[in-house]
Coordinates of C-alpha atoms in Angstrom, one line a residue:
M208 CA 0.0 0.0 0.0
A209 CA 1.3 3.4 -0.8
G210 CA 2.4 5.5 2.2
A211 CA 0.0 8.3 1.3
D212 CA -3.0 6.0 1.7
L213 CA -2.1 4.9 5.2
P214 CA -3.6 7.8 7.3
R215 CA -7.0 7.5 5.4
V216 CA -7.2 3.8 6.2
L217 CA -6.3 4.3 9.8
R218 CA -8.9 7.1 10.3
R219 CA -11.6 4.8 8.8
S220 CA -10.7 2.1 11.3
M221 CA -10.8 4.4 14.2
M222 CA -14.2 5.8 13.3
R223 CA -15.7 2.4 12.6
Y224 CA -14.8 1.0 16.1
G225 CA -15.1 4.2 18.0
V226 CA -11.8 3.6 19.7
V227 CA -8.8 5.7 19.5
S228 CA -5.8 3.4 20.4
P229 CA -2.6 5.1 21.6
W230 CA -0.7 2.7 19.4
V231 CA -2.8 3.7 16.4
A232 CA -2.2 7.4 17.3
V233 CA 1.5 6.7 17.3
L234 CA 1.3 5.1 13.9
V235 CA -0.8 7.9 12.6
L236 CA 1.8 10.5 13.7
A237 CA 4.6 8.4 12.3
A238 CA 2.8 8.0 9.0
C239 CA 2.2 11.8 8.9
D240 CA 5.7 12.8 9.8
G241 CA 7.7 10.2 7.9
E242 CA 10.1 7.7 9.5
P243 CA 10.4 7.8 13.3
D244 CA 13.5 9.5 14.8
S245 CA 16.2 7.3 16.3
L246 CA 16.0 7.0 20.0
T247 CA 19.6 8.1 21.0
A248 CA 20.9 9.4 24.3
P249 CA 22.2 13.0 24.2
E250 CA 26.1 13.2 24.1
V251 CA 27.6 13.6 27.5
P252 CA 29.2 17.0 27.9
V253 CA 32.9 17.3 28.2
A254 CA 34.0 18.9 31.4
S255 CA 37.8 18.7 31.3
V256 CA 40.8 17.6 29.3
T257 CA 44.2 16.7 30.8
V258 CA 47.4 16.0 29.0
S259 CA 50.0 13.7 30.3
P260 CA 52.8 14.0 31.0
A261 CA 52.0 17.6 32.0
T262 CA 55.7 18.6 31.6
A263 CA 58.3 17.0 29.4
A264 CA 61.9 17.7 28.6
L265 CA 63.2 16.0 25.4
P266 CA 66.5 16.3 23.6
F267 CA 66.4 18.1 20.2
G268 CA 65.4 15.7 17.4
T269 CA 63.5 13.2 19.6
T270 CA 59.8 12.6 20.1
I271 CA 57.5 11.9 23.0
Q272 CA 54.0 10.5 23.0
L273 CA 51.4 12.7 24.8
T274 CA 48.0 11.4 25.9
A275 CA 44.8 13.3 26.4
T276 CA 42.3 12.2 29.0
V277 CA 38.7 13.5 28.6
R278 CA 36.3 13.6 31.6
D279 CA 32.6 14.5 32.2
T280 CA 31.2 16.6 35.1
A281 CA 31.2 13.5 37.3
G282 CA 34.8 12.8 36.6
H283 CA 34.1 9.8 34.4
V284 CA 36.6 9.2 31.6
L285 CA 35.1 9.5 28.1
T286 CA 36.9 7.1 25.9
D287 CA 35.0 7.8 22.7
R288 CA 36.3 11.4 22.2
T289 CA 39.1 12.4 19.9
A290 CA 41.3 15.4 20.7
A291 CA 42.6 18.0 18.3
W292 CA 46.3 18.7 18.9
S293 CA 48.1 21.9 18.4
S294 CA 51.5 23.6 19.3
S295 CA 51.9 27.1 20.5
D296 CA 55.2 27.3 18.5
S297 CA 55.7 24.7 15.8
A298 CA 59.2 26.1 15.2
I299 CA 60.2 24.6 18.5
A300 CA 57.9 21.6 18.9
T301 CA 55.5 20.0 16.5
V302 CA 52.7 17.6 17.3
T303 CA 50.8 15.0 15.1
S304 CA 47.0 14.4 15.1
R305 CA 47.7 11.5 17.5
G306 CA 49.7 13.5 20.1
L307 CA 53.3 12.6 19.1
A308 CA 55.4 15.6 19.9
S309 CA 58.8 16.3 18.2
G310 CA 61.5 18.7 19.3
V311 CA 62.7 20.7 16.3
A312 CA 64.6 23.5 18.0
P313 CA 65.8 24.4 21.5
G314 CA 63.2 26.2 23.5
S315 CA 59.7 25.7 25.1
A316 CA 56.2 25.3 23.7
M317 CA 52.8 24.4 24.9
I318 CA 51.1 21.4 23.3
T319 CA 47.3 21.6 23.6
A320 CA 44.6 19.0 23.2
T321 CA 41.1 20.3 22.6
V322 CA 37.8 18.3 22.8
A323 CA 34.4 20.0 22.4
G324 CA 35.6 23.4 23.5
A325 CA 37.5 22.0 26.6
S326 CA 41.3 21.9 26.5
G327 CA 44.4 20.8 28.4
A328 CA 48.0 21.4 27.7
A329 CA 51.5 20.1 28.4
S330 CA 54.7 22.2 28.6
V331 CA 57.4 20.8 26.4
T332 CA 61.0 21.9 26.7
V333 CA 63.4 21.0 23.9
N334 CA 67.0 20.8 25.2
P335 CA 69.8 21.8 22.9
L336 CA 72.5 19.4 21.7
V337 CA 75.9 19.5 23.3
F338 CA 78.5 17.5 21.4
A339 CA 81.5 15.7 22.7
A340 CA 82.8 14.6 19.3
V341 CA 81.9 14.9 15.6
S342 CA 82.8 12.6 12.7
A343 CA 82.4 13.5 9.0
G344 CA 81.7 10.6 6.6
G345 CA 81.3 10.3 2.9
I346 CA 78.1 12.3 2.5
H347 CA 76.8 12.3 6.1
T348 CA 78.0 13.3 9.5
C349 CA 77.5 11.8 13.0
G350 CA 78.0 13.4 16.4
L351 CA 78.3 12.1 19.9
T352 CA 76.6 14.2 22.7
T353 CA 78.0 14.6 26.2
D354 CA 75.4 12.2 27.5
G355 CA 76.4 9.4 25.1
A356 CA 73.7 9.8 22.5
V357 CA 74.5 9.7 18.8
Y358 CA 72.9 11.9 16.2
C359 CA 73.5 11.7 12.4
W360 CA 72.6 14.0 9.5
G361 CA 73.0 13.9 5.7
W362 CA 72.5 11.0 3.3
S363 CA 69.5 8.9 4.3
V364 CA 68.5 6.6 1.4
D365 CA 66.1 4.1 3.3
D366 CA 67.2 6.1 6.4
P367 CA 70.4 4.1 7.0
Q368 CA 72.6 6.9 8.2
Y369 CA 70.1 8.1 10.7
G370 CA 69.8 4.8 12.3
G371 CA 66.0 4.9 12.0
A372 CA 65.3 8.6 11.7
T373 CA 63.6 10.1 8.7
T374 CA 64.3 12.5 5.9
D375 CA 67.6 13.5 4.4
G376 CA 68.5 17.2 4.1
S377 CA 67.3 17.8 7.7
G378 CA 69.3 18.5 10.8
P379 CA 70.6 16.0 13.3
R380 CA 68.3 13.2 14.3
A381 CA 68.9 10.8 17.1
V382 CA 70.1 7.3 16.2
S383 CA 67.4 4.8 17.3
G384 CA 67.9 2.1 20.0
G385 CA 68.5 4.1 23.1
L386 CA 72.1 3.0 23.3
T387 CA 74.8 4.9 25.2
F388 CA 78.0 5.4 23.2
Q389 CA 81.5 6.3 24.1
S390 CA 82.6 7.0 20.5
V391 CA 81.2 7.1 17.0
S392 CA 82.8 7.0 13.5
A393 CA 81.2 7.8 10.2
G394 CA 82.4 5.9 7.1
G395 CA 81.6 6.0 3.4
L396 CA 77.9 5.2 3.7
H397 CA 77.8 3.6 7.1
A398 CA 78.6 4.4 10.7
C399 CA 79.7 2.5 13.8
G400 CA 80.0 3.3 17.5
V401 CA 81.3 1.8 20.7
T402 CA 79.0 1.6 23.6
T403 CA 80.0 2.1 27.2
D404 CA 80.2 -1.6 27.8
G405 CA 82.6 -2.1 24.8
S406 CA 80.0 -3.4 22.3
V407 CA 80.2 -2.2 18.7
Y408 CA 77.0 -1.3 16.8
C409 CA 76.9 -0.4 13.1
W410 CA 74.3 0.8 10.7
G411 CA 73.9 2.0 7.1
S412 CA 75.1 0.4 3.9
N413 CA 76.3 -3.1 4.2
A414 CA 77.1 -4.2 0.6
Y415 CA 80.5 -5.7 1.7
G416 CA 79.7 -6.7 5.2
Q417 CA 81.1 -3.5 6.7
L418 CA 78.6 -3.6 9.5
G419 CA 80.2 -6.8 10.7
N420 CA 77.0 -8.6 11.7
G421 CA 77.4 -11.6 9.5
T422 CA 75.2 -10.3 6.7
V423 CA 75.3 -8.0 3.7
T424 CA 71.9 -6.5 4.4
D425 CA 71.6 -2.7 5.0
E426 CA 70.5 -1.7 8.4
S427 CA 68.5 1.4 9.3
A428 CA 69.0 0.9 13.0
P429 CA 72.2 0.0 14.9
R430 CA 72.9 -3.7 14.9
E431 CA 75.5 -5.3 17.2
L432 CA 78.7 -6.6 15.8
S433 CA 79.0 -10.4 15.6
G434 CA 81.3 -12.2 18.1
D435 CA 82.1 -11.7 21.8
L436 CA 84.8 -9.1 21.4
A437 CA 85.0 -6.0 23.6
F438 CA 86.3 -3.0 21.8
A439 CA 88.0 0.2 22.9
S440 CA 87.7 2.0 19.6
V441 CA 86.3 1.7 16.1
S442 CA 87.0 3.4 12.7
A443 CA 84.6 3.3 9.8
G444 CA 86.3 3.5 6.4
G445 CA 85.0 3.7 2.8
W446 CA 83.6 0.2 2.6
H447 CA 85.2 -1.5 5.6
T448 CA 85.6 -1.0 9.3
C449 CA 88.4 -1.7 11.8
G450 CA 88.6 -1.7 15.6
L451 CA 90.9 -2.3 18.5
T452 CA 89.7 -4.5 21.3
T453 CA 90.2 -3.7 25.0
D454 CA 93.2 -6.1 25.0
D455 CA 94.8 -4.3 22.0
A456 CA 94.0 -6.8 19.3
A457 CA 93.3 -5.3 15.8
H458 CA 90.3 -6.6 13.8
C459 CA 88.8 -5.5 10.5
W460 CA 85.7 -6.4 8.5
G461 CA 84.0 -5.5 5.2
A462 CA 85.4 -4.9 1.7
N463 CA 88.9 -6.3 1.1
D464 CA 89.6 -5.8 -2.6
H465 CA 92.8 -3.9 -1.8
G466 CA 93.7 -6.0 1.2
Q467 CA 92.4 -3.3 3.6
L468 CA 91.4 -5.9 6.2
G469 CA 95.1 -6.7 6.8
N470 CA 94.6 -10.4 7.0
G471 CA 96.8 -11.3 4.1
G472 CA 94.0 -11.9 1.6
T473 CA 91.5 -10.0 -0.6
T474 CA 88.2 -11.8 0.3
P475 CA 85.6 -9.6 2.0
A476 CA 84.5 -10.5 5.5
S477 CA 81.1 -9.8 7.1
T478 CA 82.5 -10.6 10.6
P479 CA 85.7 -9.4 12.3
V480 CA 89.0 -10.9 11.2
S481 CA 92.3 -10.5 12.9
V482 CA 94.9 -8.2 11.4
S483 CA 98.1 -10.1 10.5
G484 CA 101.4 -9.5 12.2
A485 CA 102.8 -9.2 15.7
E486 CA 102.4 -5.5 16.0
I487 CA 100.3 -4.2 18.9
F488 CA 98.5 -1.0 18.0
Q489 CA 97.4 1.9 20.1
S490 CA 95.1 3.4 17.4
L491 CA 93.7 2.5 13.9
S492 CA 92.2 4.5 11.1
A493 CA 90.3 3.1 8.2
G494 CA 90.5 5.0 4.9
R495 CA 88.7 4.4 1.6
T496 CA 90.7 1.3 0.5
H497 CA 93.5 1.2 3.0
T498 CA 94.1 1.1 6.7
C499 CA 96.8 2.5 8.9
G500 CA 97.7 2.3 12.6
V501 CA 100.1 3.6 15.2
A502 CA 101.8 0.8 17.2
I503 CA 102.5 1.1 20.9
D504 CA 106.1 2.1 20.0
S505 CA 104.7 5.0 18.0
A506 CA 105.7 3.5 14.6
A507 CA 103.3 3.9 11.8
Y508 CA 102.0 0.9 9.7
C509 CA 99.6 0.8 6.7
W510 CA 98.1 -2.0 4.6
G511 CA 96.7 -3.7 1.9
T512 CA 97.2 -7.3 2.5
A513 CA 99.4 -7.1 5.6
P514 CA 100.7 -4.3 7.8
A515 CA 104.0 -2.7 6.5
A516 CA 106.0 0.0 8.3
V517 CA 105.6 3.5 6.8
P518 CA 109.0 4.6 5.4
G519 CA 110.8 7.4 7.1
G520 CA 110.9 6.1 10.7
L521 CA 108.6 8.7 12.1
S522 CA 107.3 8.4 15.7
L523 CA 103.6 9.3 15.5
Q524 CA 101.1 10.1 18.3
S525 CA 98.1 9.9 15.9
L526 CA 97.2 9.4 12.2
S527 CA 94.2 9.6 9.9
A528 CA 93.6 7.6 6.7
G529 CA 91.7 9.3 3.9
Q530 CA 90.6 8.4 0.4
G531 CA 94.1 8.0 -1.1
H532 CA 96.4 9.6 1.3
T533 CA 97.2 9.6 5.0
C534 CA 98.3 12.2 7.5
G535 CA 99.7 12.0 11.0
V536 CA 101.1 14.0 13.9
S537 CA 104.6 13.2 15.1
T538 CA 105.4 12.9 18.8
D539 CA 107.2 16.3 18.5
G540 CA 104.0 18.0 17.2
E541 CA 104.8 18.1 13.5
A542 CA 102.2 17.2 10.8
H543 CA 103.2 14.8 7.9
C544 CA 101.2 13.4 5.0
W545 CA 101.9 10.7 2.4
G546 CA 100.1 9.1 -0.5
A547 CA 98.2 10.8 -3.3
G548 CA 98.9 14.5 -3.7
Q549 CA 97.5 15.7 -7.0
W550 CA 95.2 18.2 -5.3
G551 CA 97.8 19.4 -2.7
Q552 CA 96.3 17.2 0.0
L553 CA 99.8 16.5 1.3
G554 CA 100.1 20.1 2.3
N555 CA 103.8 20.5 1.5
G556 CA 103.4 23.5 -0.8
S557 CA 103.7 21.7 -4.1
P558 CA 101.1 19.5 -5.8
I559 CA 102.7 16.2 -6.7
T560 CA 101.4 12.9 -8.0
H561 CA 102.2 11.0 -4.8
S562 CA 104.7 10.4 -2.1
A563 CA 105.3 7.0 -0.5
T564 CA 107.3 8.7 2.2
P565 CA 105.7 11.2 4.7
V566 CA 106.4 14.8 3.8
P567 CA 106.1 17.7 6.3
V568 CA 103.0 19.9 6.2
S569 CA 103.8 23.6 5.8
V570 CA 102.4 24.7 9.2
E571 CA 104.6 26.8 11.5
S572 CA 102.8 26.1 14.8
D573 CA 102.8 22.8 16.6
V574 CA 99.9 20.6 15.4
A575 CA 97.5 19.1 17.9
S576 CA 95.6 16.9 15.4
V577 CA 95.2 16.2 11.7
T578 CA 92.6 14.5 9.6
A579 CA 92.6 13.2 6.0
G580 CA 89.5 13.3 3.9
G581 CA 88.5 12.7 0.3
D582 CA 91.1 14.8 -1.5
H583 CA 91.7 17.4 1.3
S584 CA 93.1 17.5 4.8
C585 CA 92.7 19.7 7.8
G586 CA 94.5 20.2 11.1
V587 CA 94.2 22.0 14.4
V588 CA 97.2 23.7 15.9
A589 CA 98.0 24.1 19.6
D590 CA 96.0 27.3 20.0
G591 CA 92.8 25.9 18.4
V592 CA 93.2 27.5 15.0
A593 CA 92.1 25.2 12.1
Y594 CA 93.8 25.0 8.7
C595 CA 92.8 23.0 5.6
W596 CA 94.5 22.2 2.3
G597 CA 93.9 20.2 -0.9
L598 CA 90.8 20.1 -3.1
N599 CA 88.2 22.8 -2.5
T600 CA 85.4 21.9 -4.9
G601 CA 82.6 22.5 -2.5
G602 CA 84.2 24.9 0.0
Q603 CA 85.5 22.1 2.2
L604 CA 88.6 24.1 3.1
G605 CA 86.5 26.7 4.9
N606 CA 88.5 29.6 3.4
G607 CA 85.5 31.5 1.9
S608 CA 85.9 30.1 -1.6
A609 CA 85.0 27.1 -3.7
D610 CA 87.1 26.2 -6.7
R611 CA 88.6 23.2 -8.4
V612 CA 92.1 24.3 -7.7
A613 CA 94.9 22.6 -5.8
H614 CA 95.6 24.3 -2.5
A615 CA 98.9 22.8 -1.6
T616 CA 99.6 25.0 1.4
P617 CA 97.4 25.0 4.5
E618 CA 94.9 27.9 4.6
L619 CA 93.1 29.4 7.6
V620 CA 89.6 28.2 8.3
L621 CA 87.6 31.5 8.5
G622 CA 85.2 32.5 11.4
G623 CA 87.6 33.0 14.2
L624 CA 86.6 29.8 16.0
A625 CA 88.8 27.8 18.4
F626 CA 88.6 24.1 17.6
Q627 CA 89.4 21.1 19.7
S628 CA 89.1 18.8 16.7
V629 CA 88.2 18.6 13.0
S630 CA 87.0 15.8 10.9
T631 CA 87.1 15.6 7.1
G632 CA 84.5 13.8 4.9
L633 CA 84.5 13.3 1.2
F634 CA 83.8 16.9 0.2
H635 CA 82.9 18.5 3.5
T636 CA 84.5 19.1 6.9
C637 CA 83.1 19.4 10.4
G638 CA 84.7 20.6 13.6
L639 CA 84.1 20.8 17.3
T640 CA 85.0 24.0 19.1
T641 CA 86.6 24.2 22.5
D642 CA 83.1 25.0 24.0
G643 CA 81.6 21.8 22.5
T644 CA 79.8 23.5 19.6
A645 CA 79.7 21.7 16.2
Y646 CA 80.2 23.5 12.9
C647 CA 80.4 22.1 9.3
W648 CA 81.3 23.5 5.9
G649 CA 81.7 22.4 2.3
W650 CA 79.5 20.3 0.1
N651 CA 75.8 20.1 1.3
N652 CA 73.9 18.3 -1.4
F653 CA 72.7 15.7 1.0
G654 CA 72.4 17.9 4.1
Q655 CA 75.6 16.7 5.5
L656 CA 76.3 20.1 7.1
G657 CA 73.3 19.7 9.4
T658 CA 71.8 23.0 8.6
N659 CA 68.2 21.8 7.9
D660 CA 68.6 22.0 4.2
A661 CA 70.3 20.2 1.4
T662 CA 71.0 23.0 -1.1
D663 CA 73.9 25.4 -1.3
N664 CA 77.4 24.5 -0.5
V665 CA 79.0 26.6 2.3
T666 CA 82.5 28.0 2.2
V667 CA 82.9 29.0 5.9
P668 CA 81.8 27.1 9.1
V669 CA 78.1 27.1 9.9
L670 CA 76.4 26.1 13.1
V671 CA 74.9 22.6 13.1
T672 CA 71.2 22.8 13.9
G673 CA 69.9 21.9 17.3
Q674 CA 72.5 23.6 19.4
Q675 CA 72.1 26.6 21.6

């Protein structure tokens, strides 16, 4: 029967029997007004919203989950309400629609949750980064904070260099895992660190087993080195890694096409192998395709295939292996370099093809430390002044220019900063000042300078984001 005919039929029935049934009246009203309304209880009003934790302090580049609790006037928790989240200053702290707050710059911000006109807030303080060390890799950089956390920035295909953080081109991001490190070393496309208990963890590219975990699978988060060895130090090279155990035994793992593992062969190893020879080392440095070390008697050794003494009989206190050259500081405070020198990276004032014997670097002051990078080198003299020399394609010398010219004599790093150390990457350089502030300069196509962008090269030191 058509719906329009229903009221007429009902009226006839009511008149015929002389009875007006309340149920019939309801049906009449329903028929006249259309479908009956749903019988739903009115929504319980929201009386309050609280956010927990109410106060939070988080290091720059980390996140914290905030939770909104919604209550009615009787204090009952309303679990069916969704909060809208906002930040009073998104330049300091951002928040997602689910309450995940991230610290993006030092400072304080209020994170607010709002439900039906009621709101609650949490005070979030983002603490600045304070670095204890910084290490420049191929196209990324890693830094160790004073509380043992590691942050990385730069190349991040599949996030490997960040150890689980996100986009490339951004500033420092905390390496995942919550580990406490005593040192960190950035290599070609990977990084490794030693924790406070002597364990080694590596992450990033693993094409040749340079992560040392028994596989050749890339890792976006730190993964522990295979074996039961306890390490005192680790050095990440181009495609291999080396380390010294706490009992002074030298081990290497990864690519071995040039004999850089020092075990007498050229087969890659995805777990640590012992370095050949009877030398006992006090330090090791892994370069692109070679490795060098300083023995306990201060003699320098380098290898493919097996350790061989560096000619010249120098007594070194430290050394650094680069792409095709090596530099070291003698026990009397003089800097020397050897190997490839076509871009002036040996620093002796004259670009030459190579030198198998260490040549003195043309620096008048006593040198505290020296570092060899791609095709450039840098050093810090006793008063904290930094000098760089060699190739300057992207401004990696920090002298205010960028050119494809050999700079065979050390040139002053501009900015008037006093450095405690510098570290050279492929085409960029980073340094740590005496007050624990990290600066970088040079090539920045992957954001390896840590300045929250991945665009222009920088020819003078710039502050790494996240510091005070």
